[in-house]
Amino acid sequence: MTTQIKGRRFRLKRGTGPTGQDATPATTPEDTAESRTPAEQPPAAREDAPPQHPPREDPAAVAEAAAPADPPQHGADVTGDPQTDAELAAIRAEQLTARQLRMAMRVATRHGIRATSGLDAVRLLRRRGIDPFERSTLLDLVRAETPPQTQQGRNLAVVEDKLPQAKRGPELPQHAADSRMKQLAAERERELGKIKRDITRRRRRRLLQLGARLLLFVSLPTTLLGYYFYVIATPLYATEAEFIIQQADSAMPAAAGGLGGMMGGGLGLGNSQDSITVQSYLQSRGAMRRLDAEEGFRAHFSTEEIDPLRRLAPDASEEAMYRLYQRQVRISFDPTEGIVRLEVSAATPEDSERFASALIAYAEEQVDLMTARMRENQMQDARDSYLEAEERMQEARRRAVELQESFAVLSGEVEVSLLSQQIVTLETELTQNRLSLQELLSNPRPNQARVDQLQRRISNLESQIGALRGSMTQGSDDGGSLARIQSELVMAEADIQTRQMLLSQALQQLESARIEANRQVRYLSLSVTPIAPDEATYPRAFENTALAFLVFSGIYLFLSMTVAILREQVSA
């Protein structure tokens, strides 16, 4: 059976203004029922009703209901000052709610302003430049009315709120409103504290995760590498050497005569191609094999003194040894100065110097072999040409001698000259005899004996002259004609002169080839000789550790940024 609850009616004075903004809303039966104390409720209702919290009412309405009765609004708001009456009329025209007027009264009370009504409180607050309905003003009002509590006090307040309704004494509506405001403030503080603790917990968790990632991906690898460089790594001694490739100066002409032309010019720097060729050879597998065969490169780096990361297994492949060779033998070339720099690292200073000296010797041989074939070919061609010209010259001379011996003529020109002189002499004598004969015949009675003698003499001279002329152009039984002999001798002499000229040219070409070969010779000049160091050069522990730290940090930063960008793209 349910007993009907009777609501308590509060006698509240209502304002008499024309608009009724100050009127308090009527109390509903539910509000009067909730505000009734347990003692006033019927027994059945008290038995059936469970423990309840304070009545959930409008705190402003309860405070307005519990406040002492104000004098009539029209009497309070109507003053003798026309300016004040105008301000109150303007505030009434805003049609403020009762809750807003109550909040204005509370704000005025907080600021120490004595107001006769809610409208008067709004007027006085606005005169001071305070907006009673601003959100910050209301929050300040709530904070001011909520006393600071410790964590223990909050817990106690929560426990007190959880007490049954029946154990509480009668509570005025104003006190209930204050309690409700305190509860709201406490709940807000709890929520804010919970949010702050959650943010702090997330930040702490993120910091811990960041520290763990840095420890795992940066600090731990850097520490391991530092331990290796400082403790495990075998100290290596590096021997350095520098050399340049030189060649004979090309400013001296190839056909220069004298002692300077024979000796060639001075020395000049070789081109960069020669230096690059030497560098490539020293970095090749051929140089490595020769160094291993002659100096024991594999055996040196296979001993137990070498740390496990650098140690070469006795049965390691050639590729593994070549990778080790490239790490231990560093060769660089400076194109601006033409200097080749060599650095050889080994476990002992003596071995390092020995390896460097051997590689320099290999480089010298390679430099000499680069142009040896070309120089040899040039010299061989020039030498063959000279020998051939000399042989043909000798053949031409032998042929000329054979002609002279076969014709019994030393020189065709001399023979022709002698015959010509004889013919001229005979011609002169013939002319004289003919003149003498003409003189005798001109006498009336010439001496016949004298005439016959002159005629016979003239006939003999003509026969002799004809024979001499015939010997110059016609062949005889014991040999050819003098013209043929002269022609063959002239041809032999011309052949000799030609072969002599060719022999001179071949000799000149041979000399030019020799000068060119000397100019193409390459020389390896050491500017820094290999000297064994007295302190270990590698490993550079601090520099390598710092470099490892920077590398791992950069990798981690790159990956972190990549993951963050991908997450942002996915979330977007």
Coordinates of C-alpha atoms in Angstrom, one line a residue:
M1 CA 0.0 0.0 0.0
T2 CA 1.4 3.4 -1.0
T3 CA 0.7 6.4 1.0
Q4 CA 0.2 9.6 -1.0
I5 CA 3.0 12.1 -0.3
K6 CA 2.0 15.6 0.7
G7 CA 4.2 18.3 -0.6
R8 CA 5.3 21.1 1.6
R9 CA 4.5 24.5 0.2
F10 CA 6.9 27.3 0.9
R11 CA 5.4 30.7 1.3
L12 CA 7.6 32.8 -1.0
K13 CA 7.0 36.4 -1.7
R14 CA 6.6 37.2 -5.3
G15 CA 7.7 40.4 -7.0
T16 CA 5.1 42.9 -8.2
G17 CA 7.0 44.1 -11.2
P18 CA 5.1 44.3 -14.5
T19 CA 7.3 41.8 -16.2
G20 CA 7.7 39.3 -13.3
Q21 CA 11.4 38.6 -13.8
D22 CA 11.9 38.4 -10.1
A23 CA 9.1 35.8 -9.6
T24 CA 10.3 32.5 -8.1
P25 CA 9.0 29.5 -9.9
A26 CA 6.4 27.5 -8.1
T27 CA 7.5 24.5 -6.2
T28 CA 6.2 21.2 -7.7
P29 CA 4.8 18.4 -5.6
E30 CA 7.9 16.3 -6.5
D31 CA 10.2 19.1 -5.1
T32 CA 8.2 19.3 -1.9
A33 CA 8.2 15.5 -1.6
E34 CA 12.0 15.4 -2.0
S35 CA 12.5 18.2 0.4
R36 CA 10.4 16.6 3.1
T37 CA 12.5 15.1 5.9
P38 CA 12.3 11.4 6.7
A39 CA 10.4 12.2 9.9
E40 CA 7.6 13.9 8.0
Q41 CA 7.2 11.0 5.5
P42 CA 4.7 8.3 6.1
P43 CA 5.9 5.1 7.8
A44 CA 5.3 3.0 4.7
A45 CA 7.3 5.4 2.5
R46 CA 10.1 5.4 5.0
E47 CA 10.3 1.7 5.0
D48 CA 10.1 1.2 1.2
A49 CA 12.3 4.1 0.2
P50 CA 16.0 3.1 -0.3
P51 CA 18.9 5.3 0.9
Q52 CA 19.0 8.4 -1.1
H53 CA 21.5 11.1 -1.9
P54 CA 20.7 14.7 -1.2
P55 CA 17.8 15.8 -3.4
R56 CA 18.9 16.7 -6.9
E57 CA 17.3 20.2 -7.2
D58 CA 18.3 23.3 -8.8
P59 CA 20.8 24.9 -6.4
A60 CA 19.8 28.4 -7.4
A61 CA 16.1 27.7 -7.0
V62 CA 16.7 26.2 -3.6
A63 CA 18.9 29.0 -2.5
E64 CA 16.3 31.5 -3.7
A65 CA 13.6 29.6 -1.8
A66 CA 15.7 29.4 1.4
A67 CA 16.7 33.1 1.2
P68 CA 14.9 35.5 3.5
A69 CA 11.9 37.1 2.0
D70 CA 12.8 40.3 0.2
P71 CA 10.7 43.4 0.4
P72 CA 8.4 43.9 -2.5
Q73 CA 10.3 44.4 -5.8
H74 CA 8.4 47.4 -6.8
G75 CA 9.3 49.2 -3.6
A76 CA 12.9 48.2 -3.8
D77 CA 13.4 48.8 -7.5
V78 CA 11.6 52.1 -7.6
T79 CA 13.9 54.9 -6.3
G80 CA 13.8 58.6 -6.4
D81 CA 16.7 58.7 -8.9
P82 CA 15.5 58.8 -12.5
Q83 CA 18.8 57.4 -13.8
T84 CA 18.6 54.4 -11.5
D85 CA 15.0 53.8 -12.5
A86 CA 16.0 53.9 -16.1
E87 CA 18.8 51.4 -15.6
L88 CA 16.4 49.0 -13.7
A89 CA 13.9 49.3 -16.5
A90 CA 16.5 48.5 -19.1
I91 CA 17.5 45.4 -17.1
R92 CA 13.9 44.3 -16.8
A93 CA 13.6 44.7 -20.6
E94 CA 16.4 42.0 -21.0
Q95 CA 13.9 39.5 -19.4
L96 CA 16.5 37.8 -17.3
T97 CA 15.5 34.5 -15.7
A98 CA 15.2 33.9 -12.0
R99 CA 18.3 31.8 -12.1
Q100 CA 20.3 34.6 -13.6
L101 CA 19.1 37.0 -11.0
R102 CA 20.1 34.7 -8.2
M103 CA 23.5 34.2 -9.8
A104 CA 23.9 38.0 -9.9
M105 CA 23.0 38.2 -6.2
R106 CA 25.7 35.6 -5.4
V107 CA 28.3 37.4 -7.5
A108 CA 27.4 40.7 -5.8
T109 CA 27.7 39.1 -2.4
R110 CA 31.1 37.7 -3.3
H111 CA 32.3 41.1 -4.3
G112 CA 30.9 42.7 -1.2
I113 CA 28.1 44.6 -2.9
R114 CA 24.8 45.1 -0.9
A115 CA 22.0 44.8 -3.3
T116 CA 18.2 44.9 -2.5
S117 CA 17.2 42.6 -5.4
G118 CA 18.6 40.7 -8.3
L119 CA 18.0 43.6 -10.7
D120 CA 19.8 45.9 -8.3
A121 CA 22.7 43.4 -8.1
V122 CA 23.0 43.3 -11.9
R123 CA 22.9 47.1 -12.0
L124 CA 25.6 47.5 -9.4
L125 CA 27.8 44.8 -10.9
R126 CA 27.7 46.4 -14.3
R127 CA 28.5 49.8 -12.8
R128 CA 31.7 48.2 -11.5
G129 CA 32.5 46.7 -14.9
I130 CA 31.7 43.1 -13.9
D131 CA 29.6 40.9 -16.1
P132 CA 27.7 38.5 -13.8
F133 CA 26.8 36.1 -16.5
E134 CA 30.3 35.6 -18.0
R135 CA 31.6 32.0 -17.8
S136 CA 34.9 32.9 -16.1
T137 CA 33.0 34.8 -13.5
L138 CA 30.8 31.8 -12.7
L139 CA 33.8 29.5 -12.6
D140 CA 35.6 31.9 -10.2
L141 CA 32.4 31.9 -8.1
V142 CA 32.4 28.1 -7.9
R143 CA 36.1 27.9 -7.1
A144 CA 35.7 30.5 -4.4
E145 CA 32.8 28.6 -2.8
T146 CA 34.6 25.2 -3.0
P147 CA 37.1 24.9 -0.2
P148 CA 40.4 23.1 -1.1
Q149 CA 40.5 19.5 0.0
T150 CA 43.3 17.1 0.3
Q151 CA 43.2 13.6 -1.2
Q152 CA 42.1 12.3 2.1
G153 CA 39.4 14.9 2.4
R154 CA 38.1 14.1 -1.0
N155 CA 37.9 10.4 -0.1
L156 CA 36.1 11.4 3.1
A157 CA 33.7 13.6 1.2
V158 CA 33.0 10.8 -1.2
V159 CA 32.3 8.4 1.6
E160 CA 30.1 10.9 3.3
D161 CA 28.1 11.4 0.2
K162 CA 27.6 7.6 0.0
L163 CA 26.0 7.5 3.4
P164 CA 22.3 6.6 3.5
Q165 CA 19.8 9.4 3.4
A166 CA 18.2 8.3 6.6
K167 CA 21.3 8.9 8.7
R168 CA 21.4 12.6 7.7
G169 CA 19.7 15.3 9.6
P170 CA 17.2 17.6 8.1
E171 CA 18.9 19.8 5.5
L172 CA 17.8 23.1 4.3
P173 CA 17.4 23.7 0.6
Q174 CA 20.2 26.3 0.7
H175 CA 22.6 23.8 2.3
A176 CA 21.6 21.2 -0.2
A177 CA 22.4 23.5 -3.1
D178 CA 25.8 24.3 -1.5
S179 CA 26.5 20.6 -1.1
R180 CA 25.5 20.0 -4.7
M181 CA 27.8 22.7 -5.9
K182 CA 30.6 21.3 -3.8
Q183 CA 29.9 17.8 -5.3
L184 CA 30.1 19.2 -8.8
A185 CA 33.3 21.0 -8.0
A186 CA 34.8 17.9 -6.4
E187 CA 33.8 15.7 -9.4
R188 CA 35.3 18.3 -11.7
E189 CA 38.5 18.3 -9.7
R190 CA 38.5 14.5 -9.7
E191 CA 38.0 14.3 -13.4
L192 CA 40.8 16.9 -14.0
G193 CA 43.1 15.0 -11.7
K194 CA 42.3 11.8 -13.5
I195 CA 43.0 13.4 -16.9
K196 CA 46.3 14.9 -15.6
R197 CA 47.3 11.5 -14.1
D198 CA 46.4 9.9 -17.4
I199 CA 48.5 12.4 -19.4
T200 CA 51.4 12.0 -17.0
R201 CA 51.2 8.3 -17.2
R202 CA 51.1 8.4 -21.0
R203 CA 54.1 10.8 -21.1
R204 CA 56.0 8.6 -18.7
R205 CA 55.2 5.5 -20.7
R206 CA 56.2 7.2 -23.9
L207 CA 59.5 8.4 -22.3
L208 CA 60.2 4.9 -21.1
Q209 CA 59.4 3.5 -24.6
L210 CA 61.7 6.1 -26.2
G211 CA 64.5 5.3 -23.7
A212 CA 64.1 1.6 -24.4
R213 CA 64.2 2.1 -28.2
L214 CA 67.2 4.4 -27.9
L215 CA 68.9 1.8 -25.6
L216 CA 68.1 -1.0 -28.0
F217 CA 68.8 0.6 -31.3
V218 CA 71.5 3.2 -30.5
S219 CA 73.2 2.7 -27.1
L220 CA 73.6 -1.0 -27.2
P221 CA 75.1 -1.3 -30.7
T222 CA 77.4 1.7 -30.0
T223 CA 78.5 0.1 -26.7
L224 CA 79.3 -3.2 -28.5
L225 CA 81.3 -1.5 -31.2
G226 CA 83.1 0.6 -28.6
Y227 CA 84.0 -2.5 -26.7
Y228 CA 85.3 -4.1 -29.8
F229 CA 87.4 -1.1 -30.8
Y230 CA 88.9 -0.6 -27.3
V231 CA 89.3 -4.2 -26.2
I232 CA 89.1 -6.8 -28.9
A233 CA 90.4 -5.2 -32.1
T234 CA 94.1 -5.9 -33.0
P235 CA 96.3 -2.8 -33.2
L236 CA 97.5 -2.3 -36.8
Y237 CA 100.6 -0.4 -37.9
A238 CA 100.2 1.6 -41.1
T239 CA 103.2 2.4 -43.3
E240 CA 102.8 5.3 -45.8
A241 CA 104.6 6.0 -49.0
E242 CA 104.2 8.5 -51.8
F243 CA 105.6 8.4 -55.3
I244 CA 105.2 10.0 -58.7
I245 CA 105.5 8.7 -62.3
Q246 CA 108.1 10.7 -64.3
Q247 CA 109.1 10.5 -68.0
A248 CA 111.8 12.1 -70.2
D249 CA 111.1 15.7 -71.2
S250 CA 109.3 15.9 -74.5
A251 CA 110.5 19.4 -75.2
M252 CA 113.7 18.1 -76.9
P253 CA 113.1 17.5 -80.6
A254 CA 113.5 14.0 -81.8
A255 CA 115.9 14.9 -84.6
A256 CA 118.1 17.2 -82.4
G257 CA 121.8 16.8 -83.2
G258 CA 124.8 16.9 -81.0
L259 CA 125.3 15.4 -77.5
G260 CA 122.1 17.0 -76.3
G261 CA 120.1 15.3 -79.0
M262 CA 121.7 12.0 -78.3
M263 CA 121.1 12.1 -74.5
G264 CA 117.6 13.5 -74.8
G265 CA 116.0 16.1 -72.5
G266 CA 115.4 16.2 -68.8
L267 CA 112.7 14.5 -66.8
G268 CA 109.0 15.6 -66.6
L269 CA 105.9 14.4 -64.9
G270 CA 104.0 11.5 -66.6
N271 CA 100.4 11.9 -67.4
S272 CA 97.6 10.9 -65.1
Q273 CA 96.8 7.8 -67.1
D274 CA 100.1 6.2 -66.1
S275 CA 99.4 6.9 -62.4
I276 CA 95.9 5.5 -62.7
T277 CA 97.3 2.4 -64.4
V278 CA 99.8 1.9 -61.6
Q279 CA 97.1 2.4 -59.0
S280 CA 94.8 -0.1 -60.7
Y281 CA 97.6 -2.7 -60.8
L282 CA 98.4 -2.3 -57.1
Q283 CA 94.8 -2.9 -56.3
S284 CA 94.4 -5.9 -58.6
R285 CA 94.5 -9.6 -57.8
G286 CA 97.7 -10.0 -59.6
A287 CA 99.6 -7.8 -57.1
M288 CA 97.8 -9.6 -54.3
R289 CA 98.9 -13.0 -55.6
R290 CA 102.5 -11.9 -56.1
L291 CA 102.6 -10.3 -52.6
D292 CA 101.2 -13.5 -51.1
A293 CA 103.6 -15.7 -53.0
E294 CA 106.7 -13.6 -52.2
E295 CA 105.9 -12.0 -48.9
G296 CA 103.3 -14.3 -47.2
F297 CA 100.3 -12.0 -47.0
R298 CA 97.9 -14.8 -46.2
A299 CA 100.1 -16.4 -43.6
H300 CA 100.5 -13.0 -41.8
F301 CA 96.8 -12.4 -41.4
S302 CA 96.0 -16.0 -40.5
T303 CA 97.9 -16.0 -37.2
E304 CA 96.2 -16.1 -33.8
E305 CA 97.3 -12.6 -33.0
I306 CA 94.7 -11.1 -35.4
D307 CA 91.2 -10.6 -33.9
P308 CA 88.4 -12.8 -35.2
L309 CA 86.8 -10.2 -37.4
R310 CA 90.0 -9.5 -39.3
R311 CA 91.6 -12.9 -39.1
L312 CA 91.8 -14.8 -42.4
A313 CA 91.1 -18.5 -42.3
P314 CA 94.0 -20.7 -43.6
D315 CA 91.7 -22.3 -46.2
A316 CA 89.9 -19.1 -47.1
S317 CA 89.0 -18.4 -50.7
E318 CA 90.8 -16.0 -52.9
E319 CA 87.8 -13.6 -52.8
A320 CA 88.0 -13.4 -49.0
M321 CA 91.7 -12.7 -49.1
Y322 CA 91.1 -10.1 -51.8
R323 CA 88.5 -8.3 -49.7
L324 CA 91.0 -8.3 -46.8
Y325 CA 93.8 -7.1 -49.2
Q326 CA 91.5 -4.1 -50.3
R327 CA 90.9 -3.2 -46.6
Q328 CA 94.6 -3.4 -45.6
V329 CA 96.1 -1.8 -48.7
R330 CA 94.8 1.7 -49.5
I331 CA 95.9 3.5 -52.6
S332 CA 94.8 7.0 -53.7
F333 CA 95.8 9.3 -56.5
D334 CA 95.9 13.1 -56.4
P335 CA 95.2 14.3 -60.0
T336 CA 96.2 17.9 -59.2
E337 CA 99.7 17.0 -58.1
G338 CA 100.1 13.6 -59.8
I339 CA 101.0 11.9 -56.5
V340 CA 100.1 8.3 -55.7
R341 CA 99.7 7.6 -52.0
L342 CA 100.1 4.1 -50.6
E343 CA 99.2 2.9 -47.1
V344 CA 99.7 -0.6 -46.0
S345 CA 98.5 -1.9 -42.6
A346 CA 99.8 -5.0 -40.8
A347 CA 100.0 -6.4 -37.3
T348 CA 103.7 -5.5 -36.9
P349 CA 105.6 -2.5 -38.0
E350 CA 108.2 -4.7 -39.8
D351 CA 105.7 -6.6 -41.8
S352 CA 103.9 -3.3 -42.8
E353 CA 107.2 -1.8 -44.1
R354 CA 108.1 -5.0 -45.9
F355 CA 104.7 -5.2 -47.7
A356 CA 104.9 -1.5 -48.7
S357 CA 108.5 -1.9 -50.1
A358 CA 107.4 -5.0 -52.1
L359 CA 104.4 -3.2 -53.6
I360 CA 106.6 -0.2 -54.6
A361 CA 109.0 -2.6 -56.3
Y362 CA 106.0 -4.2 -58.2
A363 CA 104.9 -0.7 -59.2
E364 CA 108.4 0.1 -60.6
E365 CA 108.3 -3.0 -62.7
Q366 CA 104.8 -2.3 -63.9
V367 CA 105.9 1.3 -64.8
D368 CA 108.8 -0.1 -66.8
L369 CA 106.7 -2.7 -68.5
M370 CA 104.0 -0.2 -69.6
T371 CA 106.1 1.2 -72.4
A372 CA 108.8 -1.5 -72.8
R373 CA 106.9 -3.3 -75.6
M374 CA 106.3 -0.1 -77.6
R375 CA 109.9 1.0 -77.1
E376 CA 111.2 -2.4 -78.2
N377 CA 108.9 -2.4 -81.3
Q378 CA 110.0 1.0 -82.4
M379 CA 113.7 0.2 -81.9
Q380 CA 113.4 -3.1 -83.7
D381 CA 111.7 -1.6 -86.7
A382 CA 114.3 1.1 -87.0
R383 CA 117.1 -1.4 -86.5
D384 CA 115.8 -3.7 -89.2
S385 CA 115.4 -0.8 -91.6
Y386 CA 119.0 0.2 -91.0
L387 CA 120.4 -3.3 -91.4
E388 CA 118.5 -3.8 -94.7
A389 CA 119.8 -0.5 -96.1
E390 CA 123.3 -1.3 -95.1
E391 CA 123.1 -4.7 -96.8
R392 CA 121.8 -3.3 -100.0
M393 CA 124.5 -0.7 -100.0
Q394 CA 127.1 -3.4 -99.8
E395 CA 125.5 -5.3 -102.6
A396 CA 125.6 -2.1 -104.8
R397 CA 129.3 -1.7 -104.1
R398 CA 130.1 -5.3 -104.9
R399 CA 128.2 -5.0 -108.2
A400 CA 130.2 -1.9 -109.1
V401 CA 133.5 -3.6 -108.3
E402 CA 132.5 -6.7 -110.3
L403 CA 131.8 -4.4 -113.3
Q404 CA 135.2 -2.7 -113.0
E405 CA 136.9 -6.1 -112.8
S406 CA 135.0 -7.6 -115.7
F407 CA 135.6 -4.7 -118.0
A408 CA 139.0 -3.9 -116.7
V409 CA 137.9 -0.4 -116.4
L410 CA 138.4 1.6 -113.3
S411 CA 136.0 4.3 -114.4
G412 CA 134.0 4.7 -117.5
E413 CA 134.5 8.5 -117.5
V414 CA 138.2 8.2 -117.3
E415 CA 138.3 5.8 -120.3
V416 CA 136.1 8.1 -122.3
S417 CA 138.3 11.0 -121.5
L418 CA 141.4 9.2 -122.5
L419 CA 139.9 8.1 -125.8
S420 CA 138.6 11.5 -126.4
Q421 CA 142.1 12.9 -125.9
Q422 CA 143.6 10.4 -128.3
I423 CA 141.0 11.1 -130.9
V424 CA 141.6 14.8 -130.6
T425 CA 145.4 14.3 -130.9
L426 CA 145.0 12.1 -134.0
E427 CA 142.5 14.6 -135.5
T428 CA 145.1 17.4 -135.0
E429 CA 147.9 15.3 -136.6
L430 CA 145.5 14.3 -139.5
T431 CA 144.7 17.9 -140.1
Q432 CA 148.4 18.9 -140.3
N433 CA 149.2 16.0 -142.7
R434 CA 146.3 17.1 -144.9
L435 CA 147.6 20.6 -145.0
S436 CA 151.1 19.4 -145.9
L437 CA 149.7 17.2 -148.7
Q438 CA 147.8 20.2 -150.0
E439 CA 151.0 22.3 -150.0
L440 CA 152.9 19.6 -151.9
L441 CA 150.1 19.1 -154.5
S442 CA 150.0 22.8 -155.1
N443 CA 153.6 22.7 -156.5
P444 CA 153.8 22.3 -160.3
R445 CA 156.1 19.4 -159.9
P446 CA 155.5 17.8 -156.5
N447 CA 157.7 15.2 -155.0
Q448 CA 155.8 12.0 -155.6
A449 CA 157.5 10.1 -152.8
R450 CA 156.6 12.8 -150.3
V451 CA 153.0 12.9 -151.6
D452 CA 152.6 9.1 -151.2
Q453 CA 154.1 9.2 -147.8
L454 CA 151.7 11.9 -146.7
Q455 CA 148.7 10.1 -148.2
R456 CA 149.6 6.8 -146.4
R457 CA 150.0 8.7 -143.2
I458 CA 146.7 10.4 -143.6
S459 CA 145.0 7.1 -144.3
N460 CA 146.5 5.5 -141.2
L461 CA 145.4 8.4 -139.1
E462 CA 141.9 8.2 -140.4
S463 CA 141.8 4.4 -139.7
Q464 CA 143.1 5.0 -136.2
I465 CA 140.6 7.6 -135.5
G466 CA 137.8 5.4 -136.9
A467 CA 139.0 2.5 -134.7
L468 CA 139.0 4.7 -131.6
R469 CA 135.5 6.0 -132.3
G470 CA 134.3 2.5 -133.0
S471 CA 135.7 1.3 -129.6
M472 CA 133.6 3.9 -127.8
T473 CA 130.3 2.8 -129.4
Q474 CA 130.8 -0.7 -130.8
G475 CA 131.6 -3.8 -128.8
S476 CA 134.8 -5.8 -129.2
D477 CA 135.5 -9.5 -129.0
D478 CA 136.9 -9.3 -125.5
G479 CA 134.2 -7.1 -124.0
G480 CA 131.4 -4.6 -124.6
S481 CA 131.6 -1.1 -125.9
L482 CA 132.8 1.7 -123.8
A483 CA 129.4 3.3 -123.8
R484 CA 127.8 0.2 -122.4
I485 CA 130.6 -0.1 -119.8
Q486 CA 130.2 3.6 -118.9
S487 CA 126.4 3.2 -118.6
E488 CA 126.7 0.2 -116.3
L489 CA 129.3 1.9 -114.2
V490 CA 127.1 5.0 -114.0
M491 CA 124.1 2.9 -112.9
A492 CA 126.2 1.1 -110.4
E493 CA 127.4 4.4 -109.0
A494 CA 123.9 5.8 -108.9
D495 CA 122.8 2.6 -107.1
I496 CA 125.6 3.1 -104.6
Q497 CA 124.5 6.7 -104.0
T498 CA 120.9 5.7 -103.6
R499 CA 121.8 3.0 -101.1
Q500 CA 124.0 5.4 -99.3
M501 CA 121.2 7.9 -99.0
L502 CA 118.8 5.2 -97.7
L503 CA 121.4 4.0 -95.3
S504 CA 121.7 7.6 -93.9
Q505 CA 117.9 7.9 -93.6
A506 CA 117.7 4.5 -91.8
L507 CA 120.5 5.6 -89.5
Q508 CA 118.6 8.8 -88.7
Q509 CA 115.4 6.8 -88.1
L510 CA 117.2 4.5 -85.8
E511 CA 118.5 7.5 -83.8
S512 CA 115.1 9.1 -83.7
A513 CA 113.6 5.8 -82.5
R514 CA 116.2 5.6 -79.8
I515 CA 115.5 9.1 -78.6
E516 CA 111.7 8.5 -78.7
A517 CA 112.2 5.3 -76.8
N518 CA 114.2 7.1 -74.2
R519 CA 111.5 9.8 -74.0
Q520 CA 108.8 7.1 -73.4
V521 CA 110.6 5.5 -70.5
R522 CA 108.7 5.9 -67.2
Y523 CA 110.5 6.4 -63.9
L524 CA 109.0 5.9 -60.4
S525 CA 110.3 8.6 -58.1
L526 CA 109.7 8.1 -54.4
S527 CA 108.8 11.3 -52.6
V528 CA 108.0 9.6 -49.2
T529 CA 109.9 6.4 -48.5
P530 CA 108.2 3.7 -46.5
I531 CA 109.3 3.8 -42.8
A532 CA 108.0 1.4 -40.1
P533 CA 105.8 3.3 -37.5
D534 CA 106.4 2.9 -33.7
E535 CA 102.8 3.3 -32.7
A536 CA 99.6 1.6 -33.8
T537 CA 97.6 3.5 -36.3
Y538 CA 94.4 1.5 -36.2
P539 CA 91.8 1.1 -34.9
R540 CA 90.9 4.7 -34.0
A541 CA 88.6 3.7 -31.2
F542 CA 87.1 7.1 -30.2
E543 CA 86.5 8.3 -33.8
N544 CA 85.0 5.0 -34.8
T545 CA 82.8 4.8 -31.7
A546 CA 81.5 8.4 -32.3
L547 CA 80.9 7.7 -35.9
A548 CA 79.0 4.5 -35.0
F549 CA 76.9 6.5 -32.6
L550 CA 76.1 9.2 -35.2
V551 CA 75.2 6.5 -37.8
F552 CA 72.9 4.6 -35.5
S553 CA 71.3 7.8 -34.3
G554 CA 70.7 8.9 -37.9
I555 CA 69.2 5.5 -38.8
Y556 CA 66.9 5.6 -35.8
L557 CA 65.8 9.2 -36.5
F558 CA 65.1 8.3 -40.1
L559 CA 63.0 5.3 -39.2
S560 CA 61.2 7.2 -36.5
M561 CA 60.2 10.0 -38.8
T562 CA 59.2 7.4 -41.5
V563 CA 56.9 5.6 -39.0
A564 CA 55.4 8.8 -37.7
I565 CA 54.7 10.0 -41.2
L566 CA 53.1 6.7 -42.1
R567 CA 50.9 6.8 -39.0
E568 CA 49.8 10.3 -39.8
Q569 CA 48.9 9.3 -43.3
V570 CA 47.0 6.2 -42.1
S571 CA 45.1 8.2 -39.5
A572 CA 44.3 10.9 -42.0

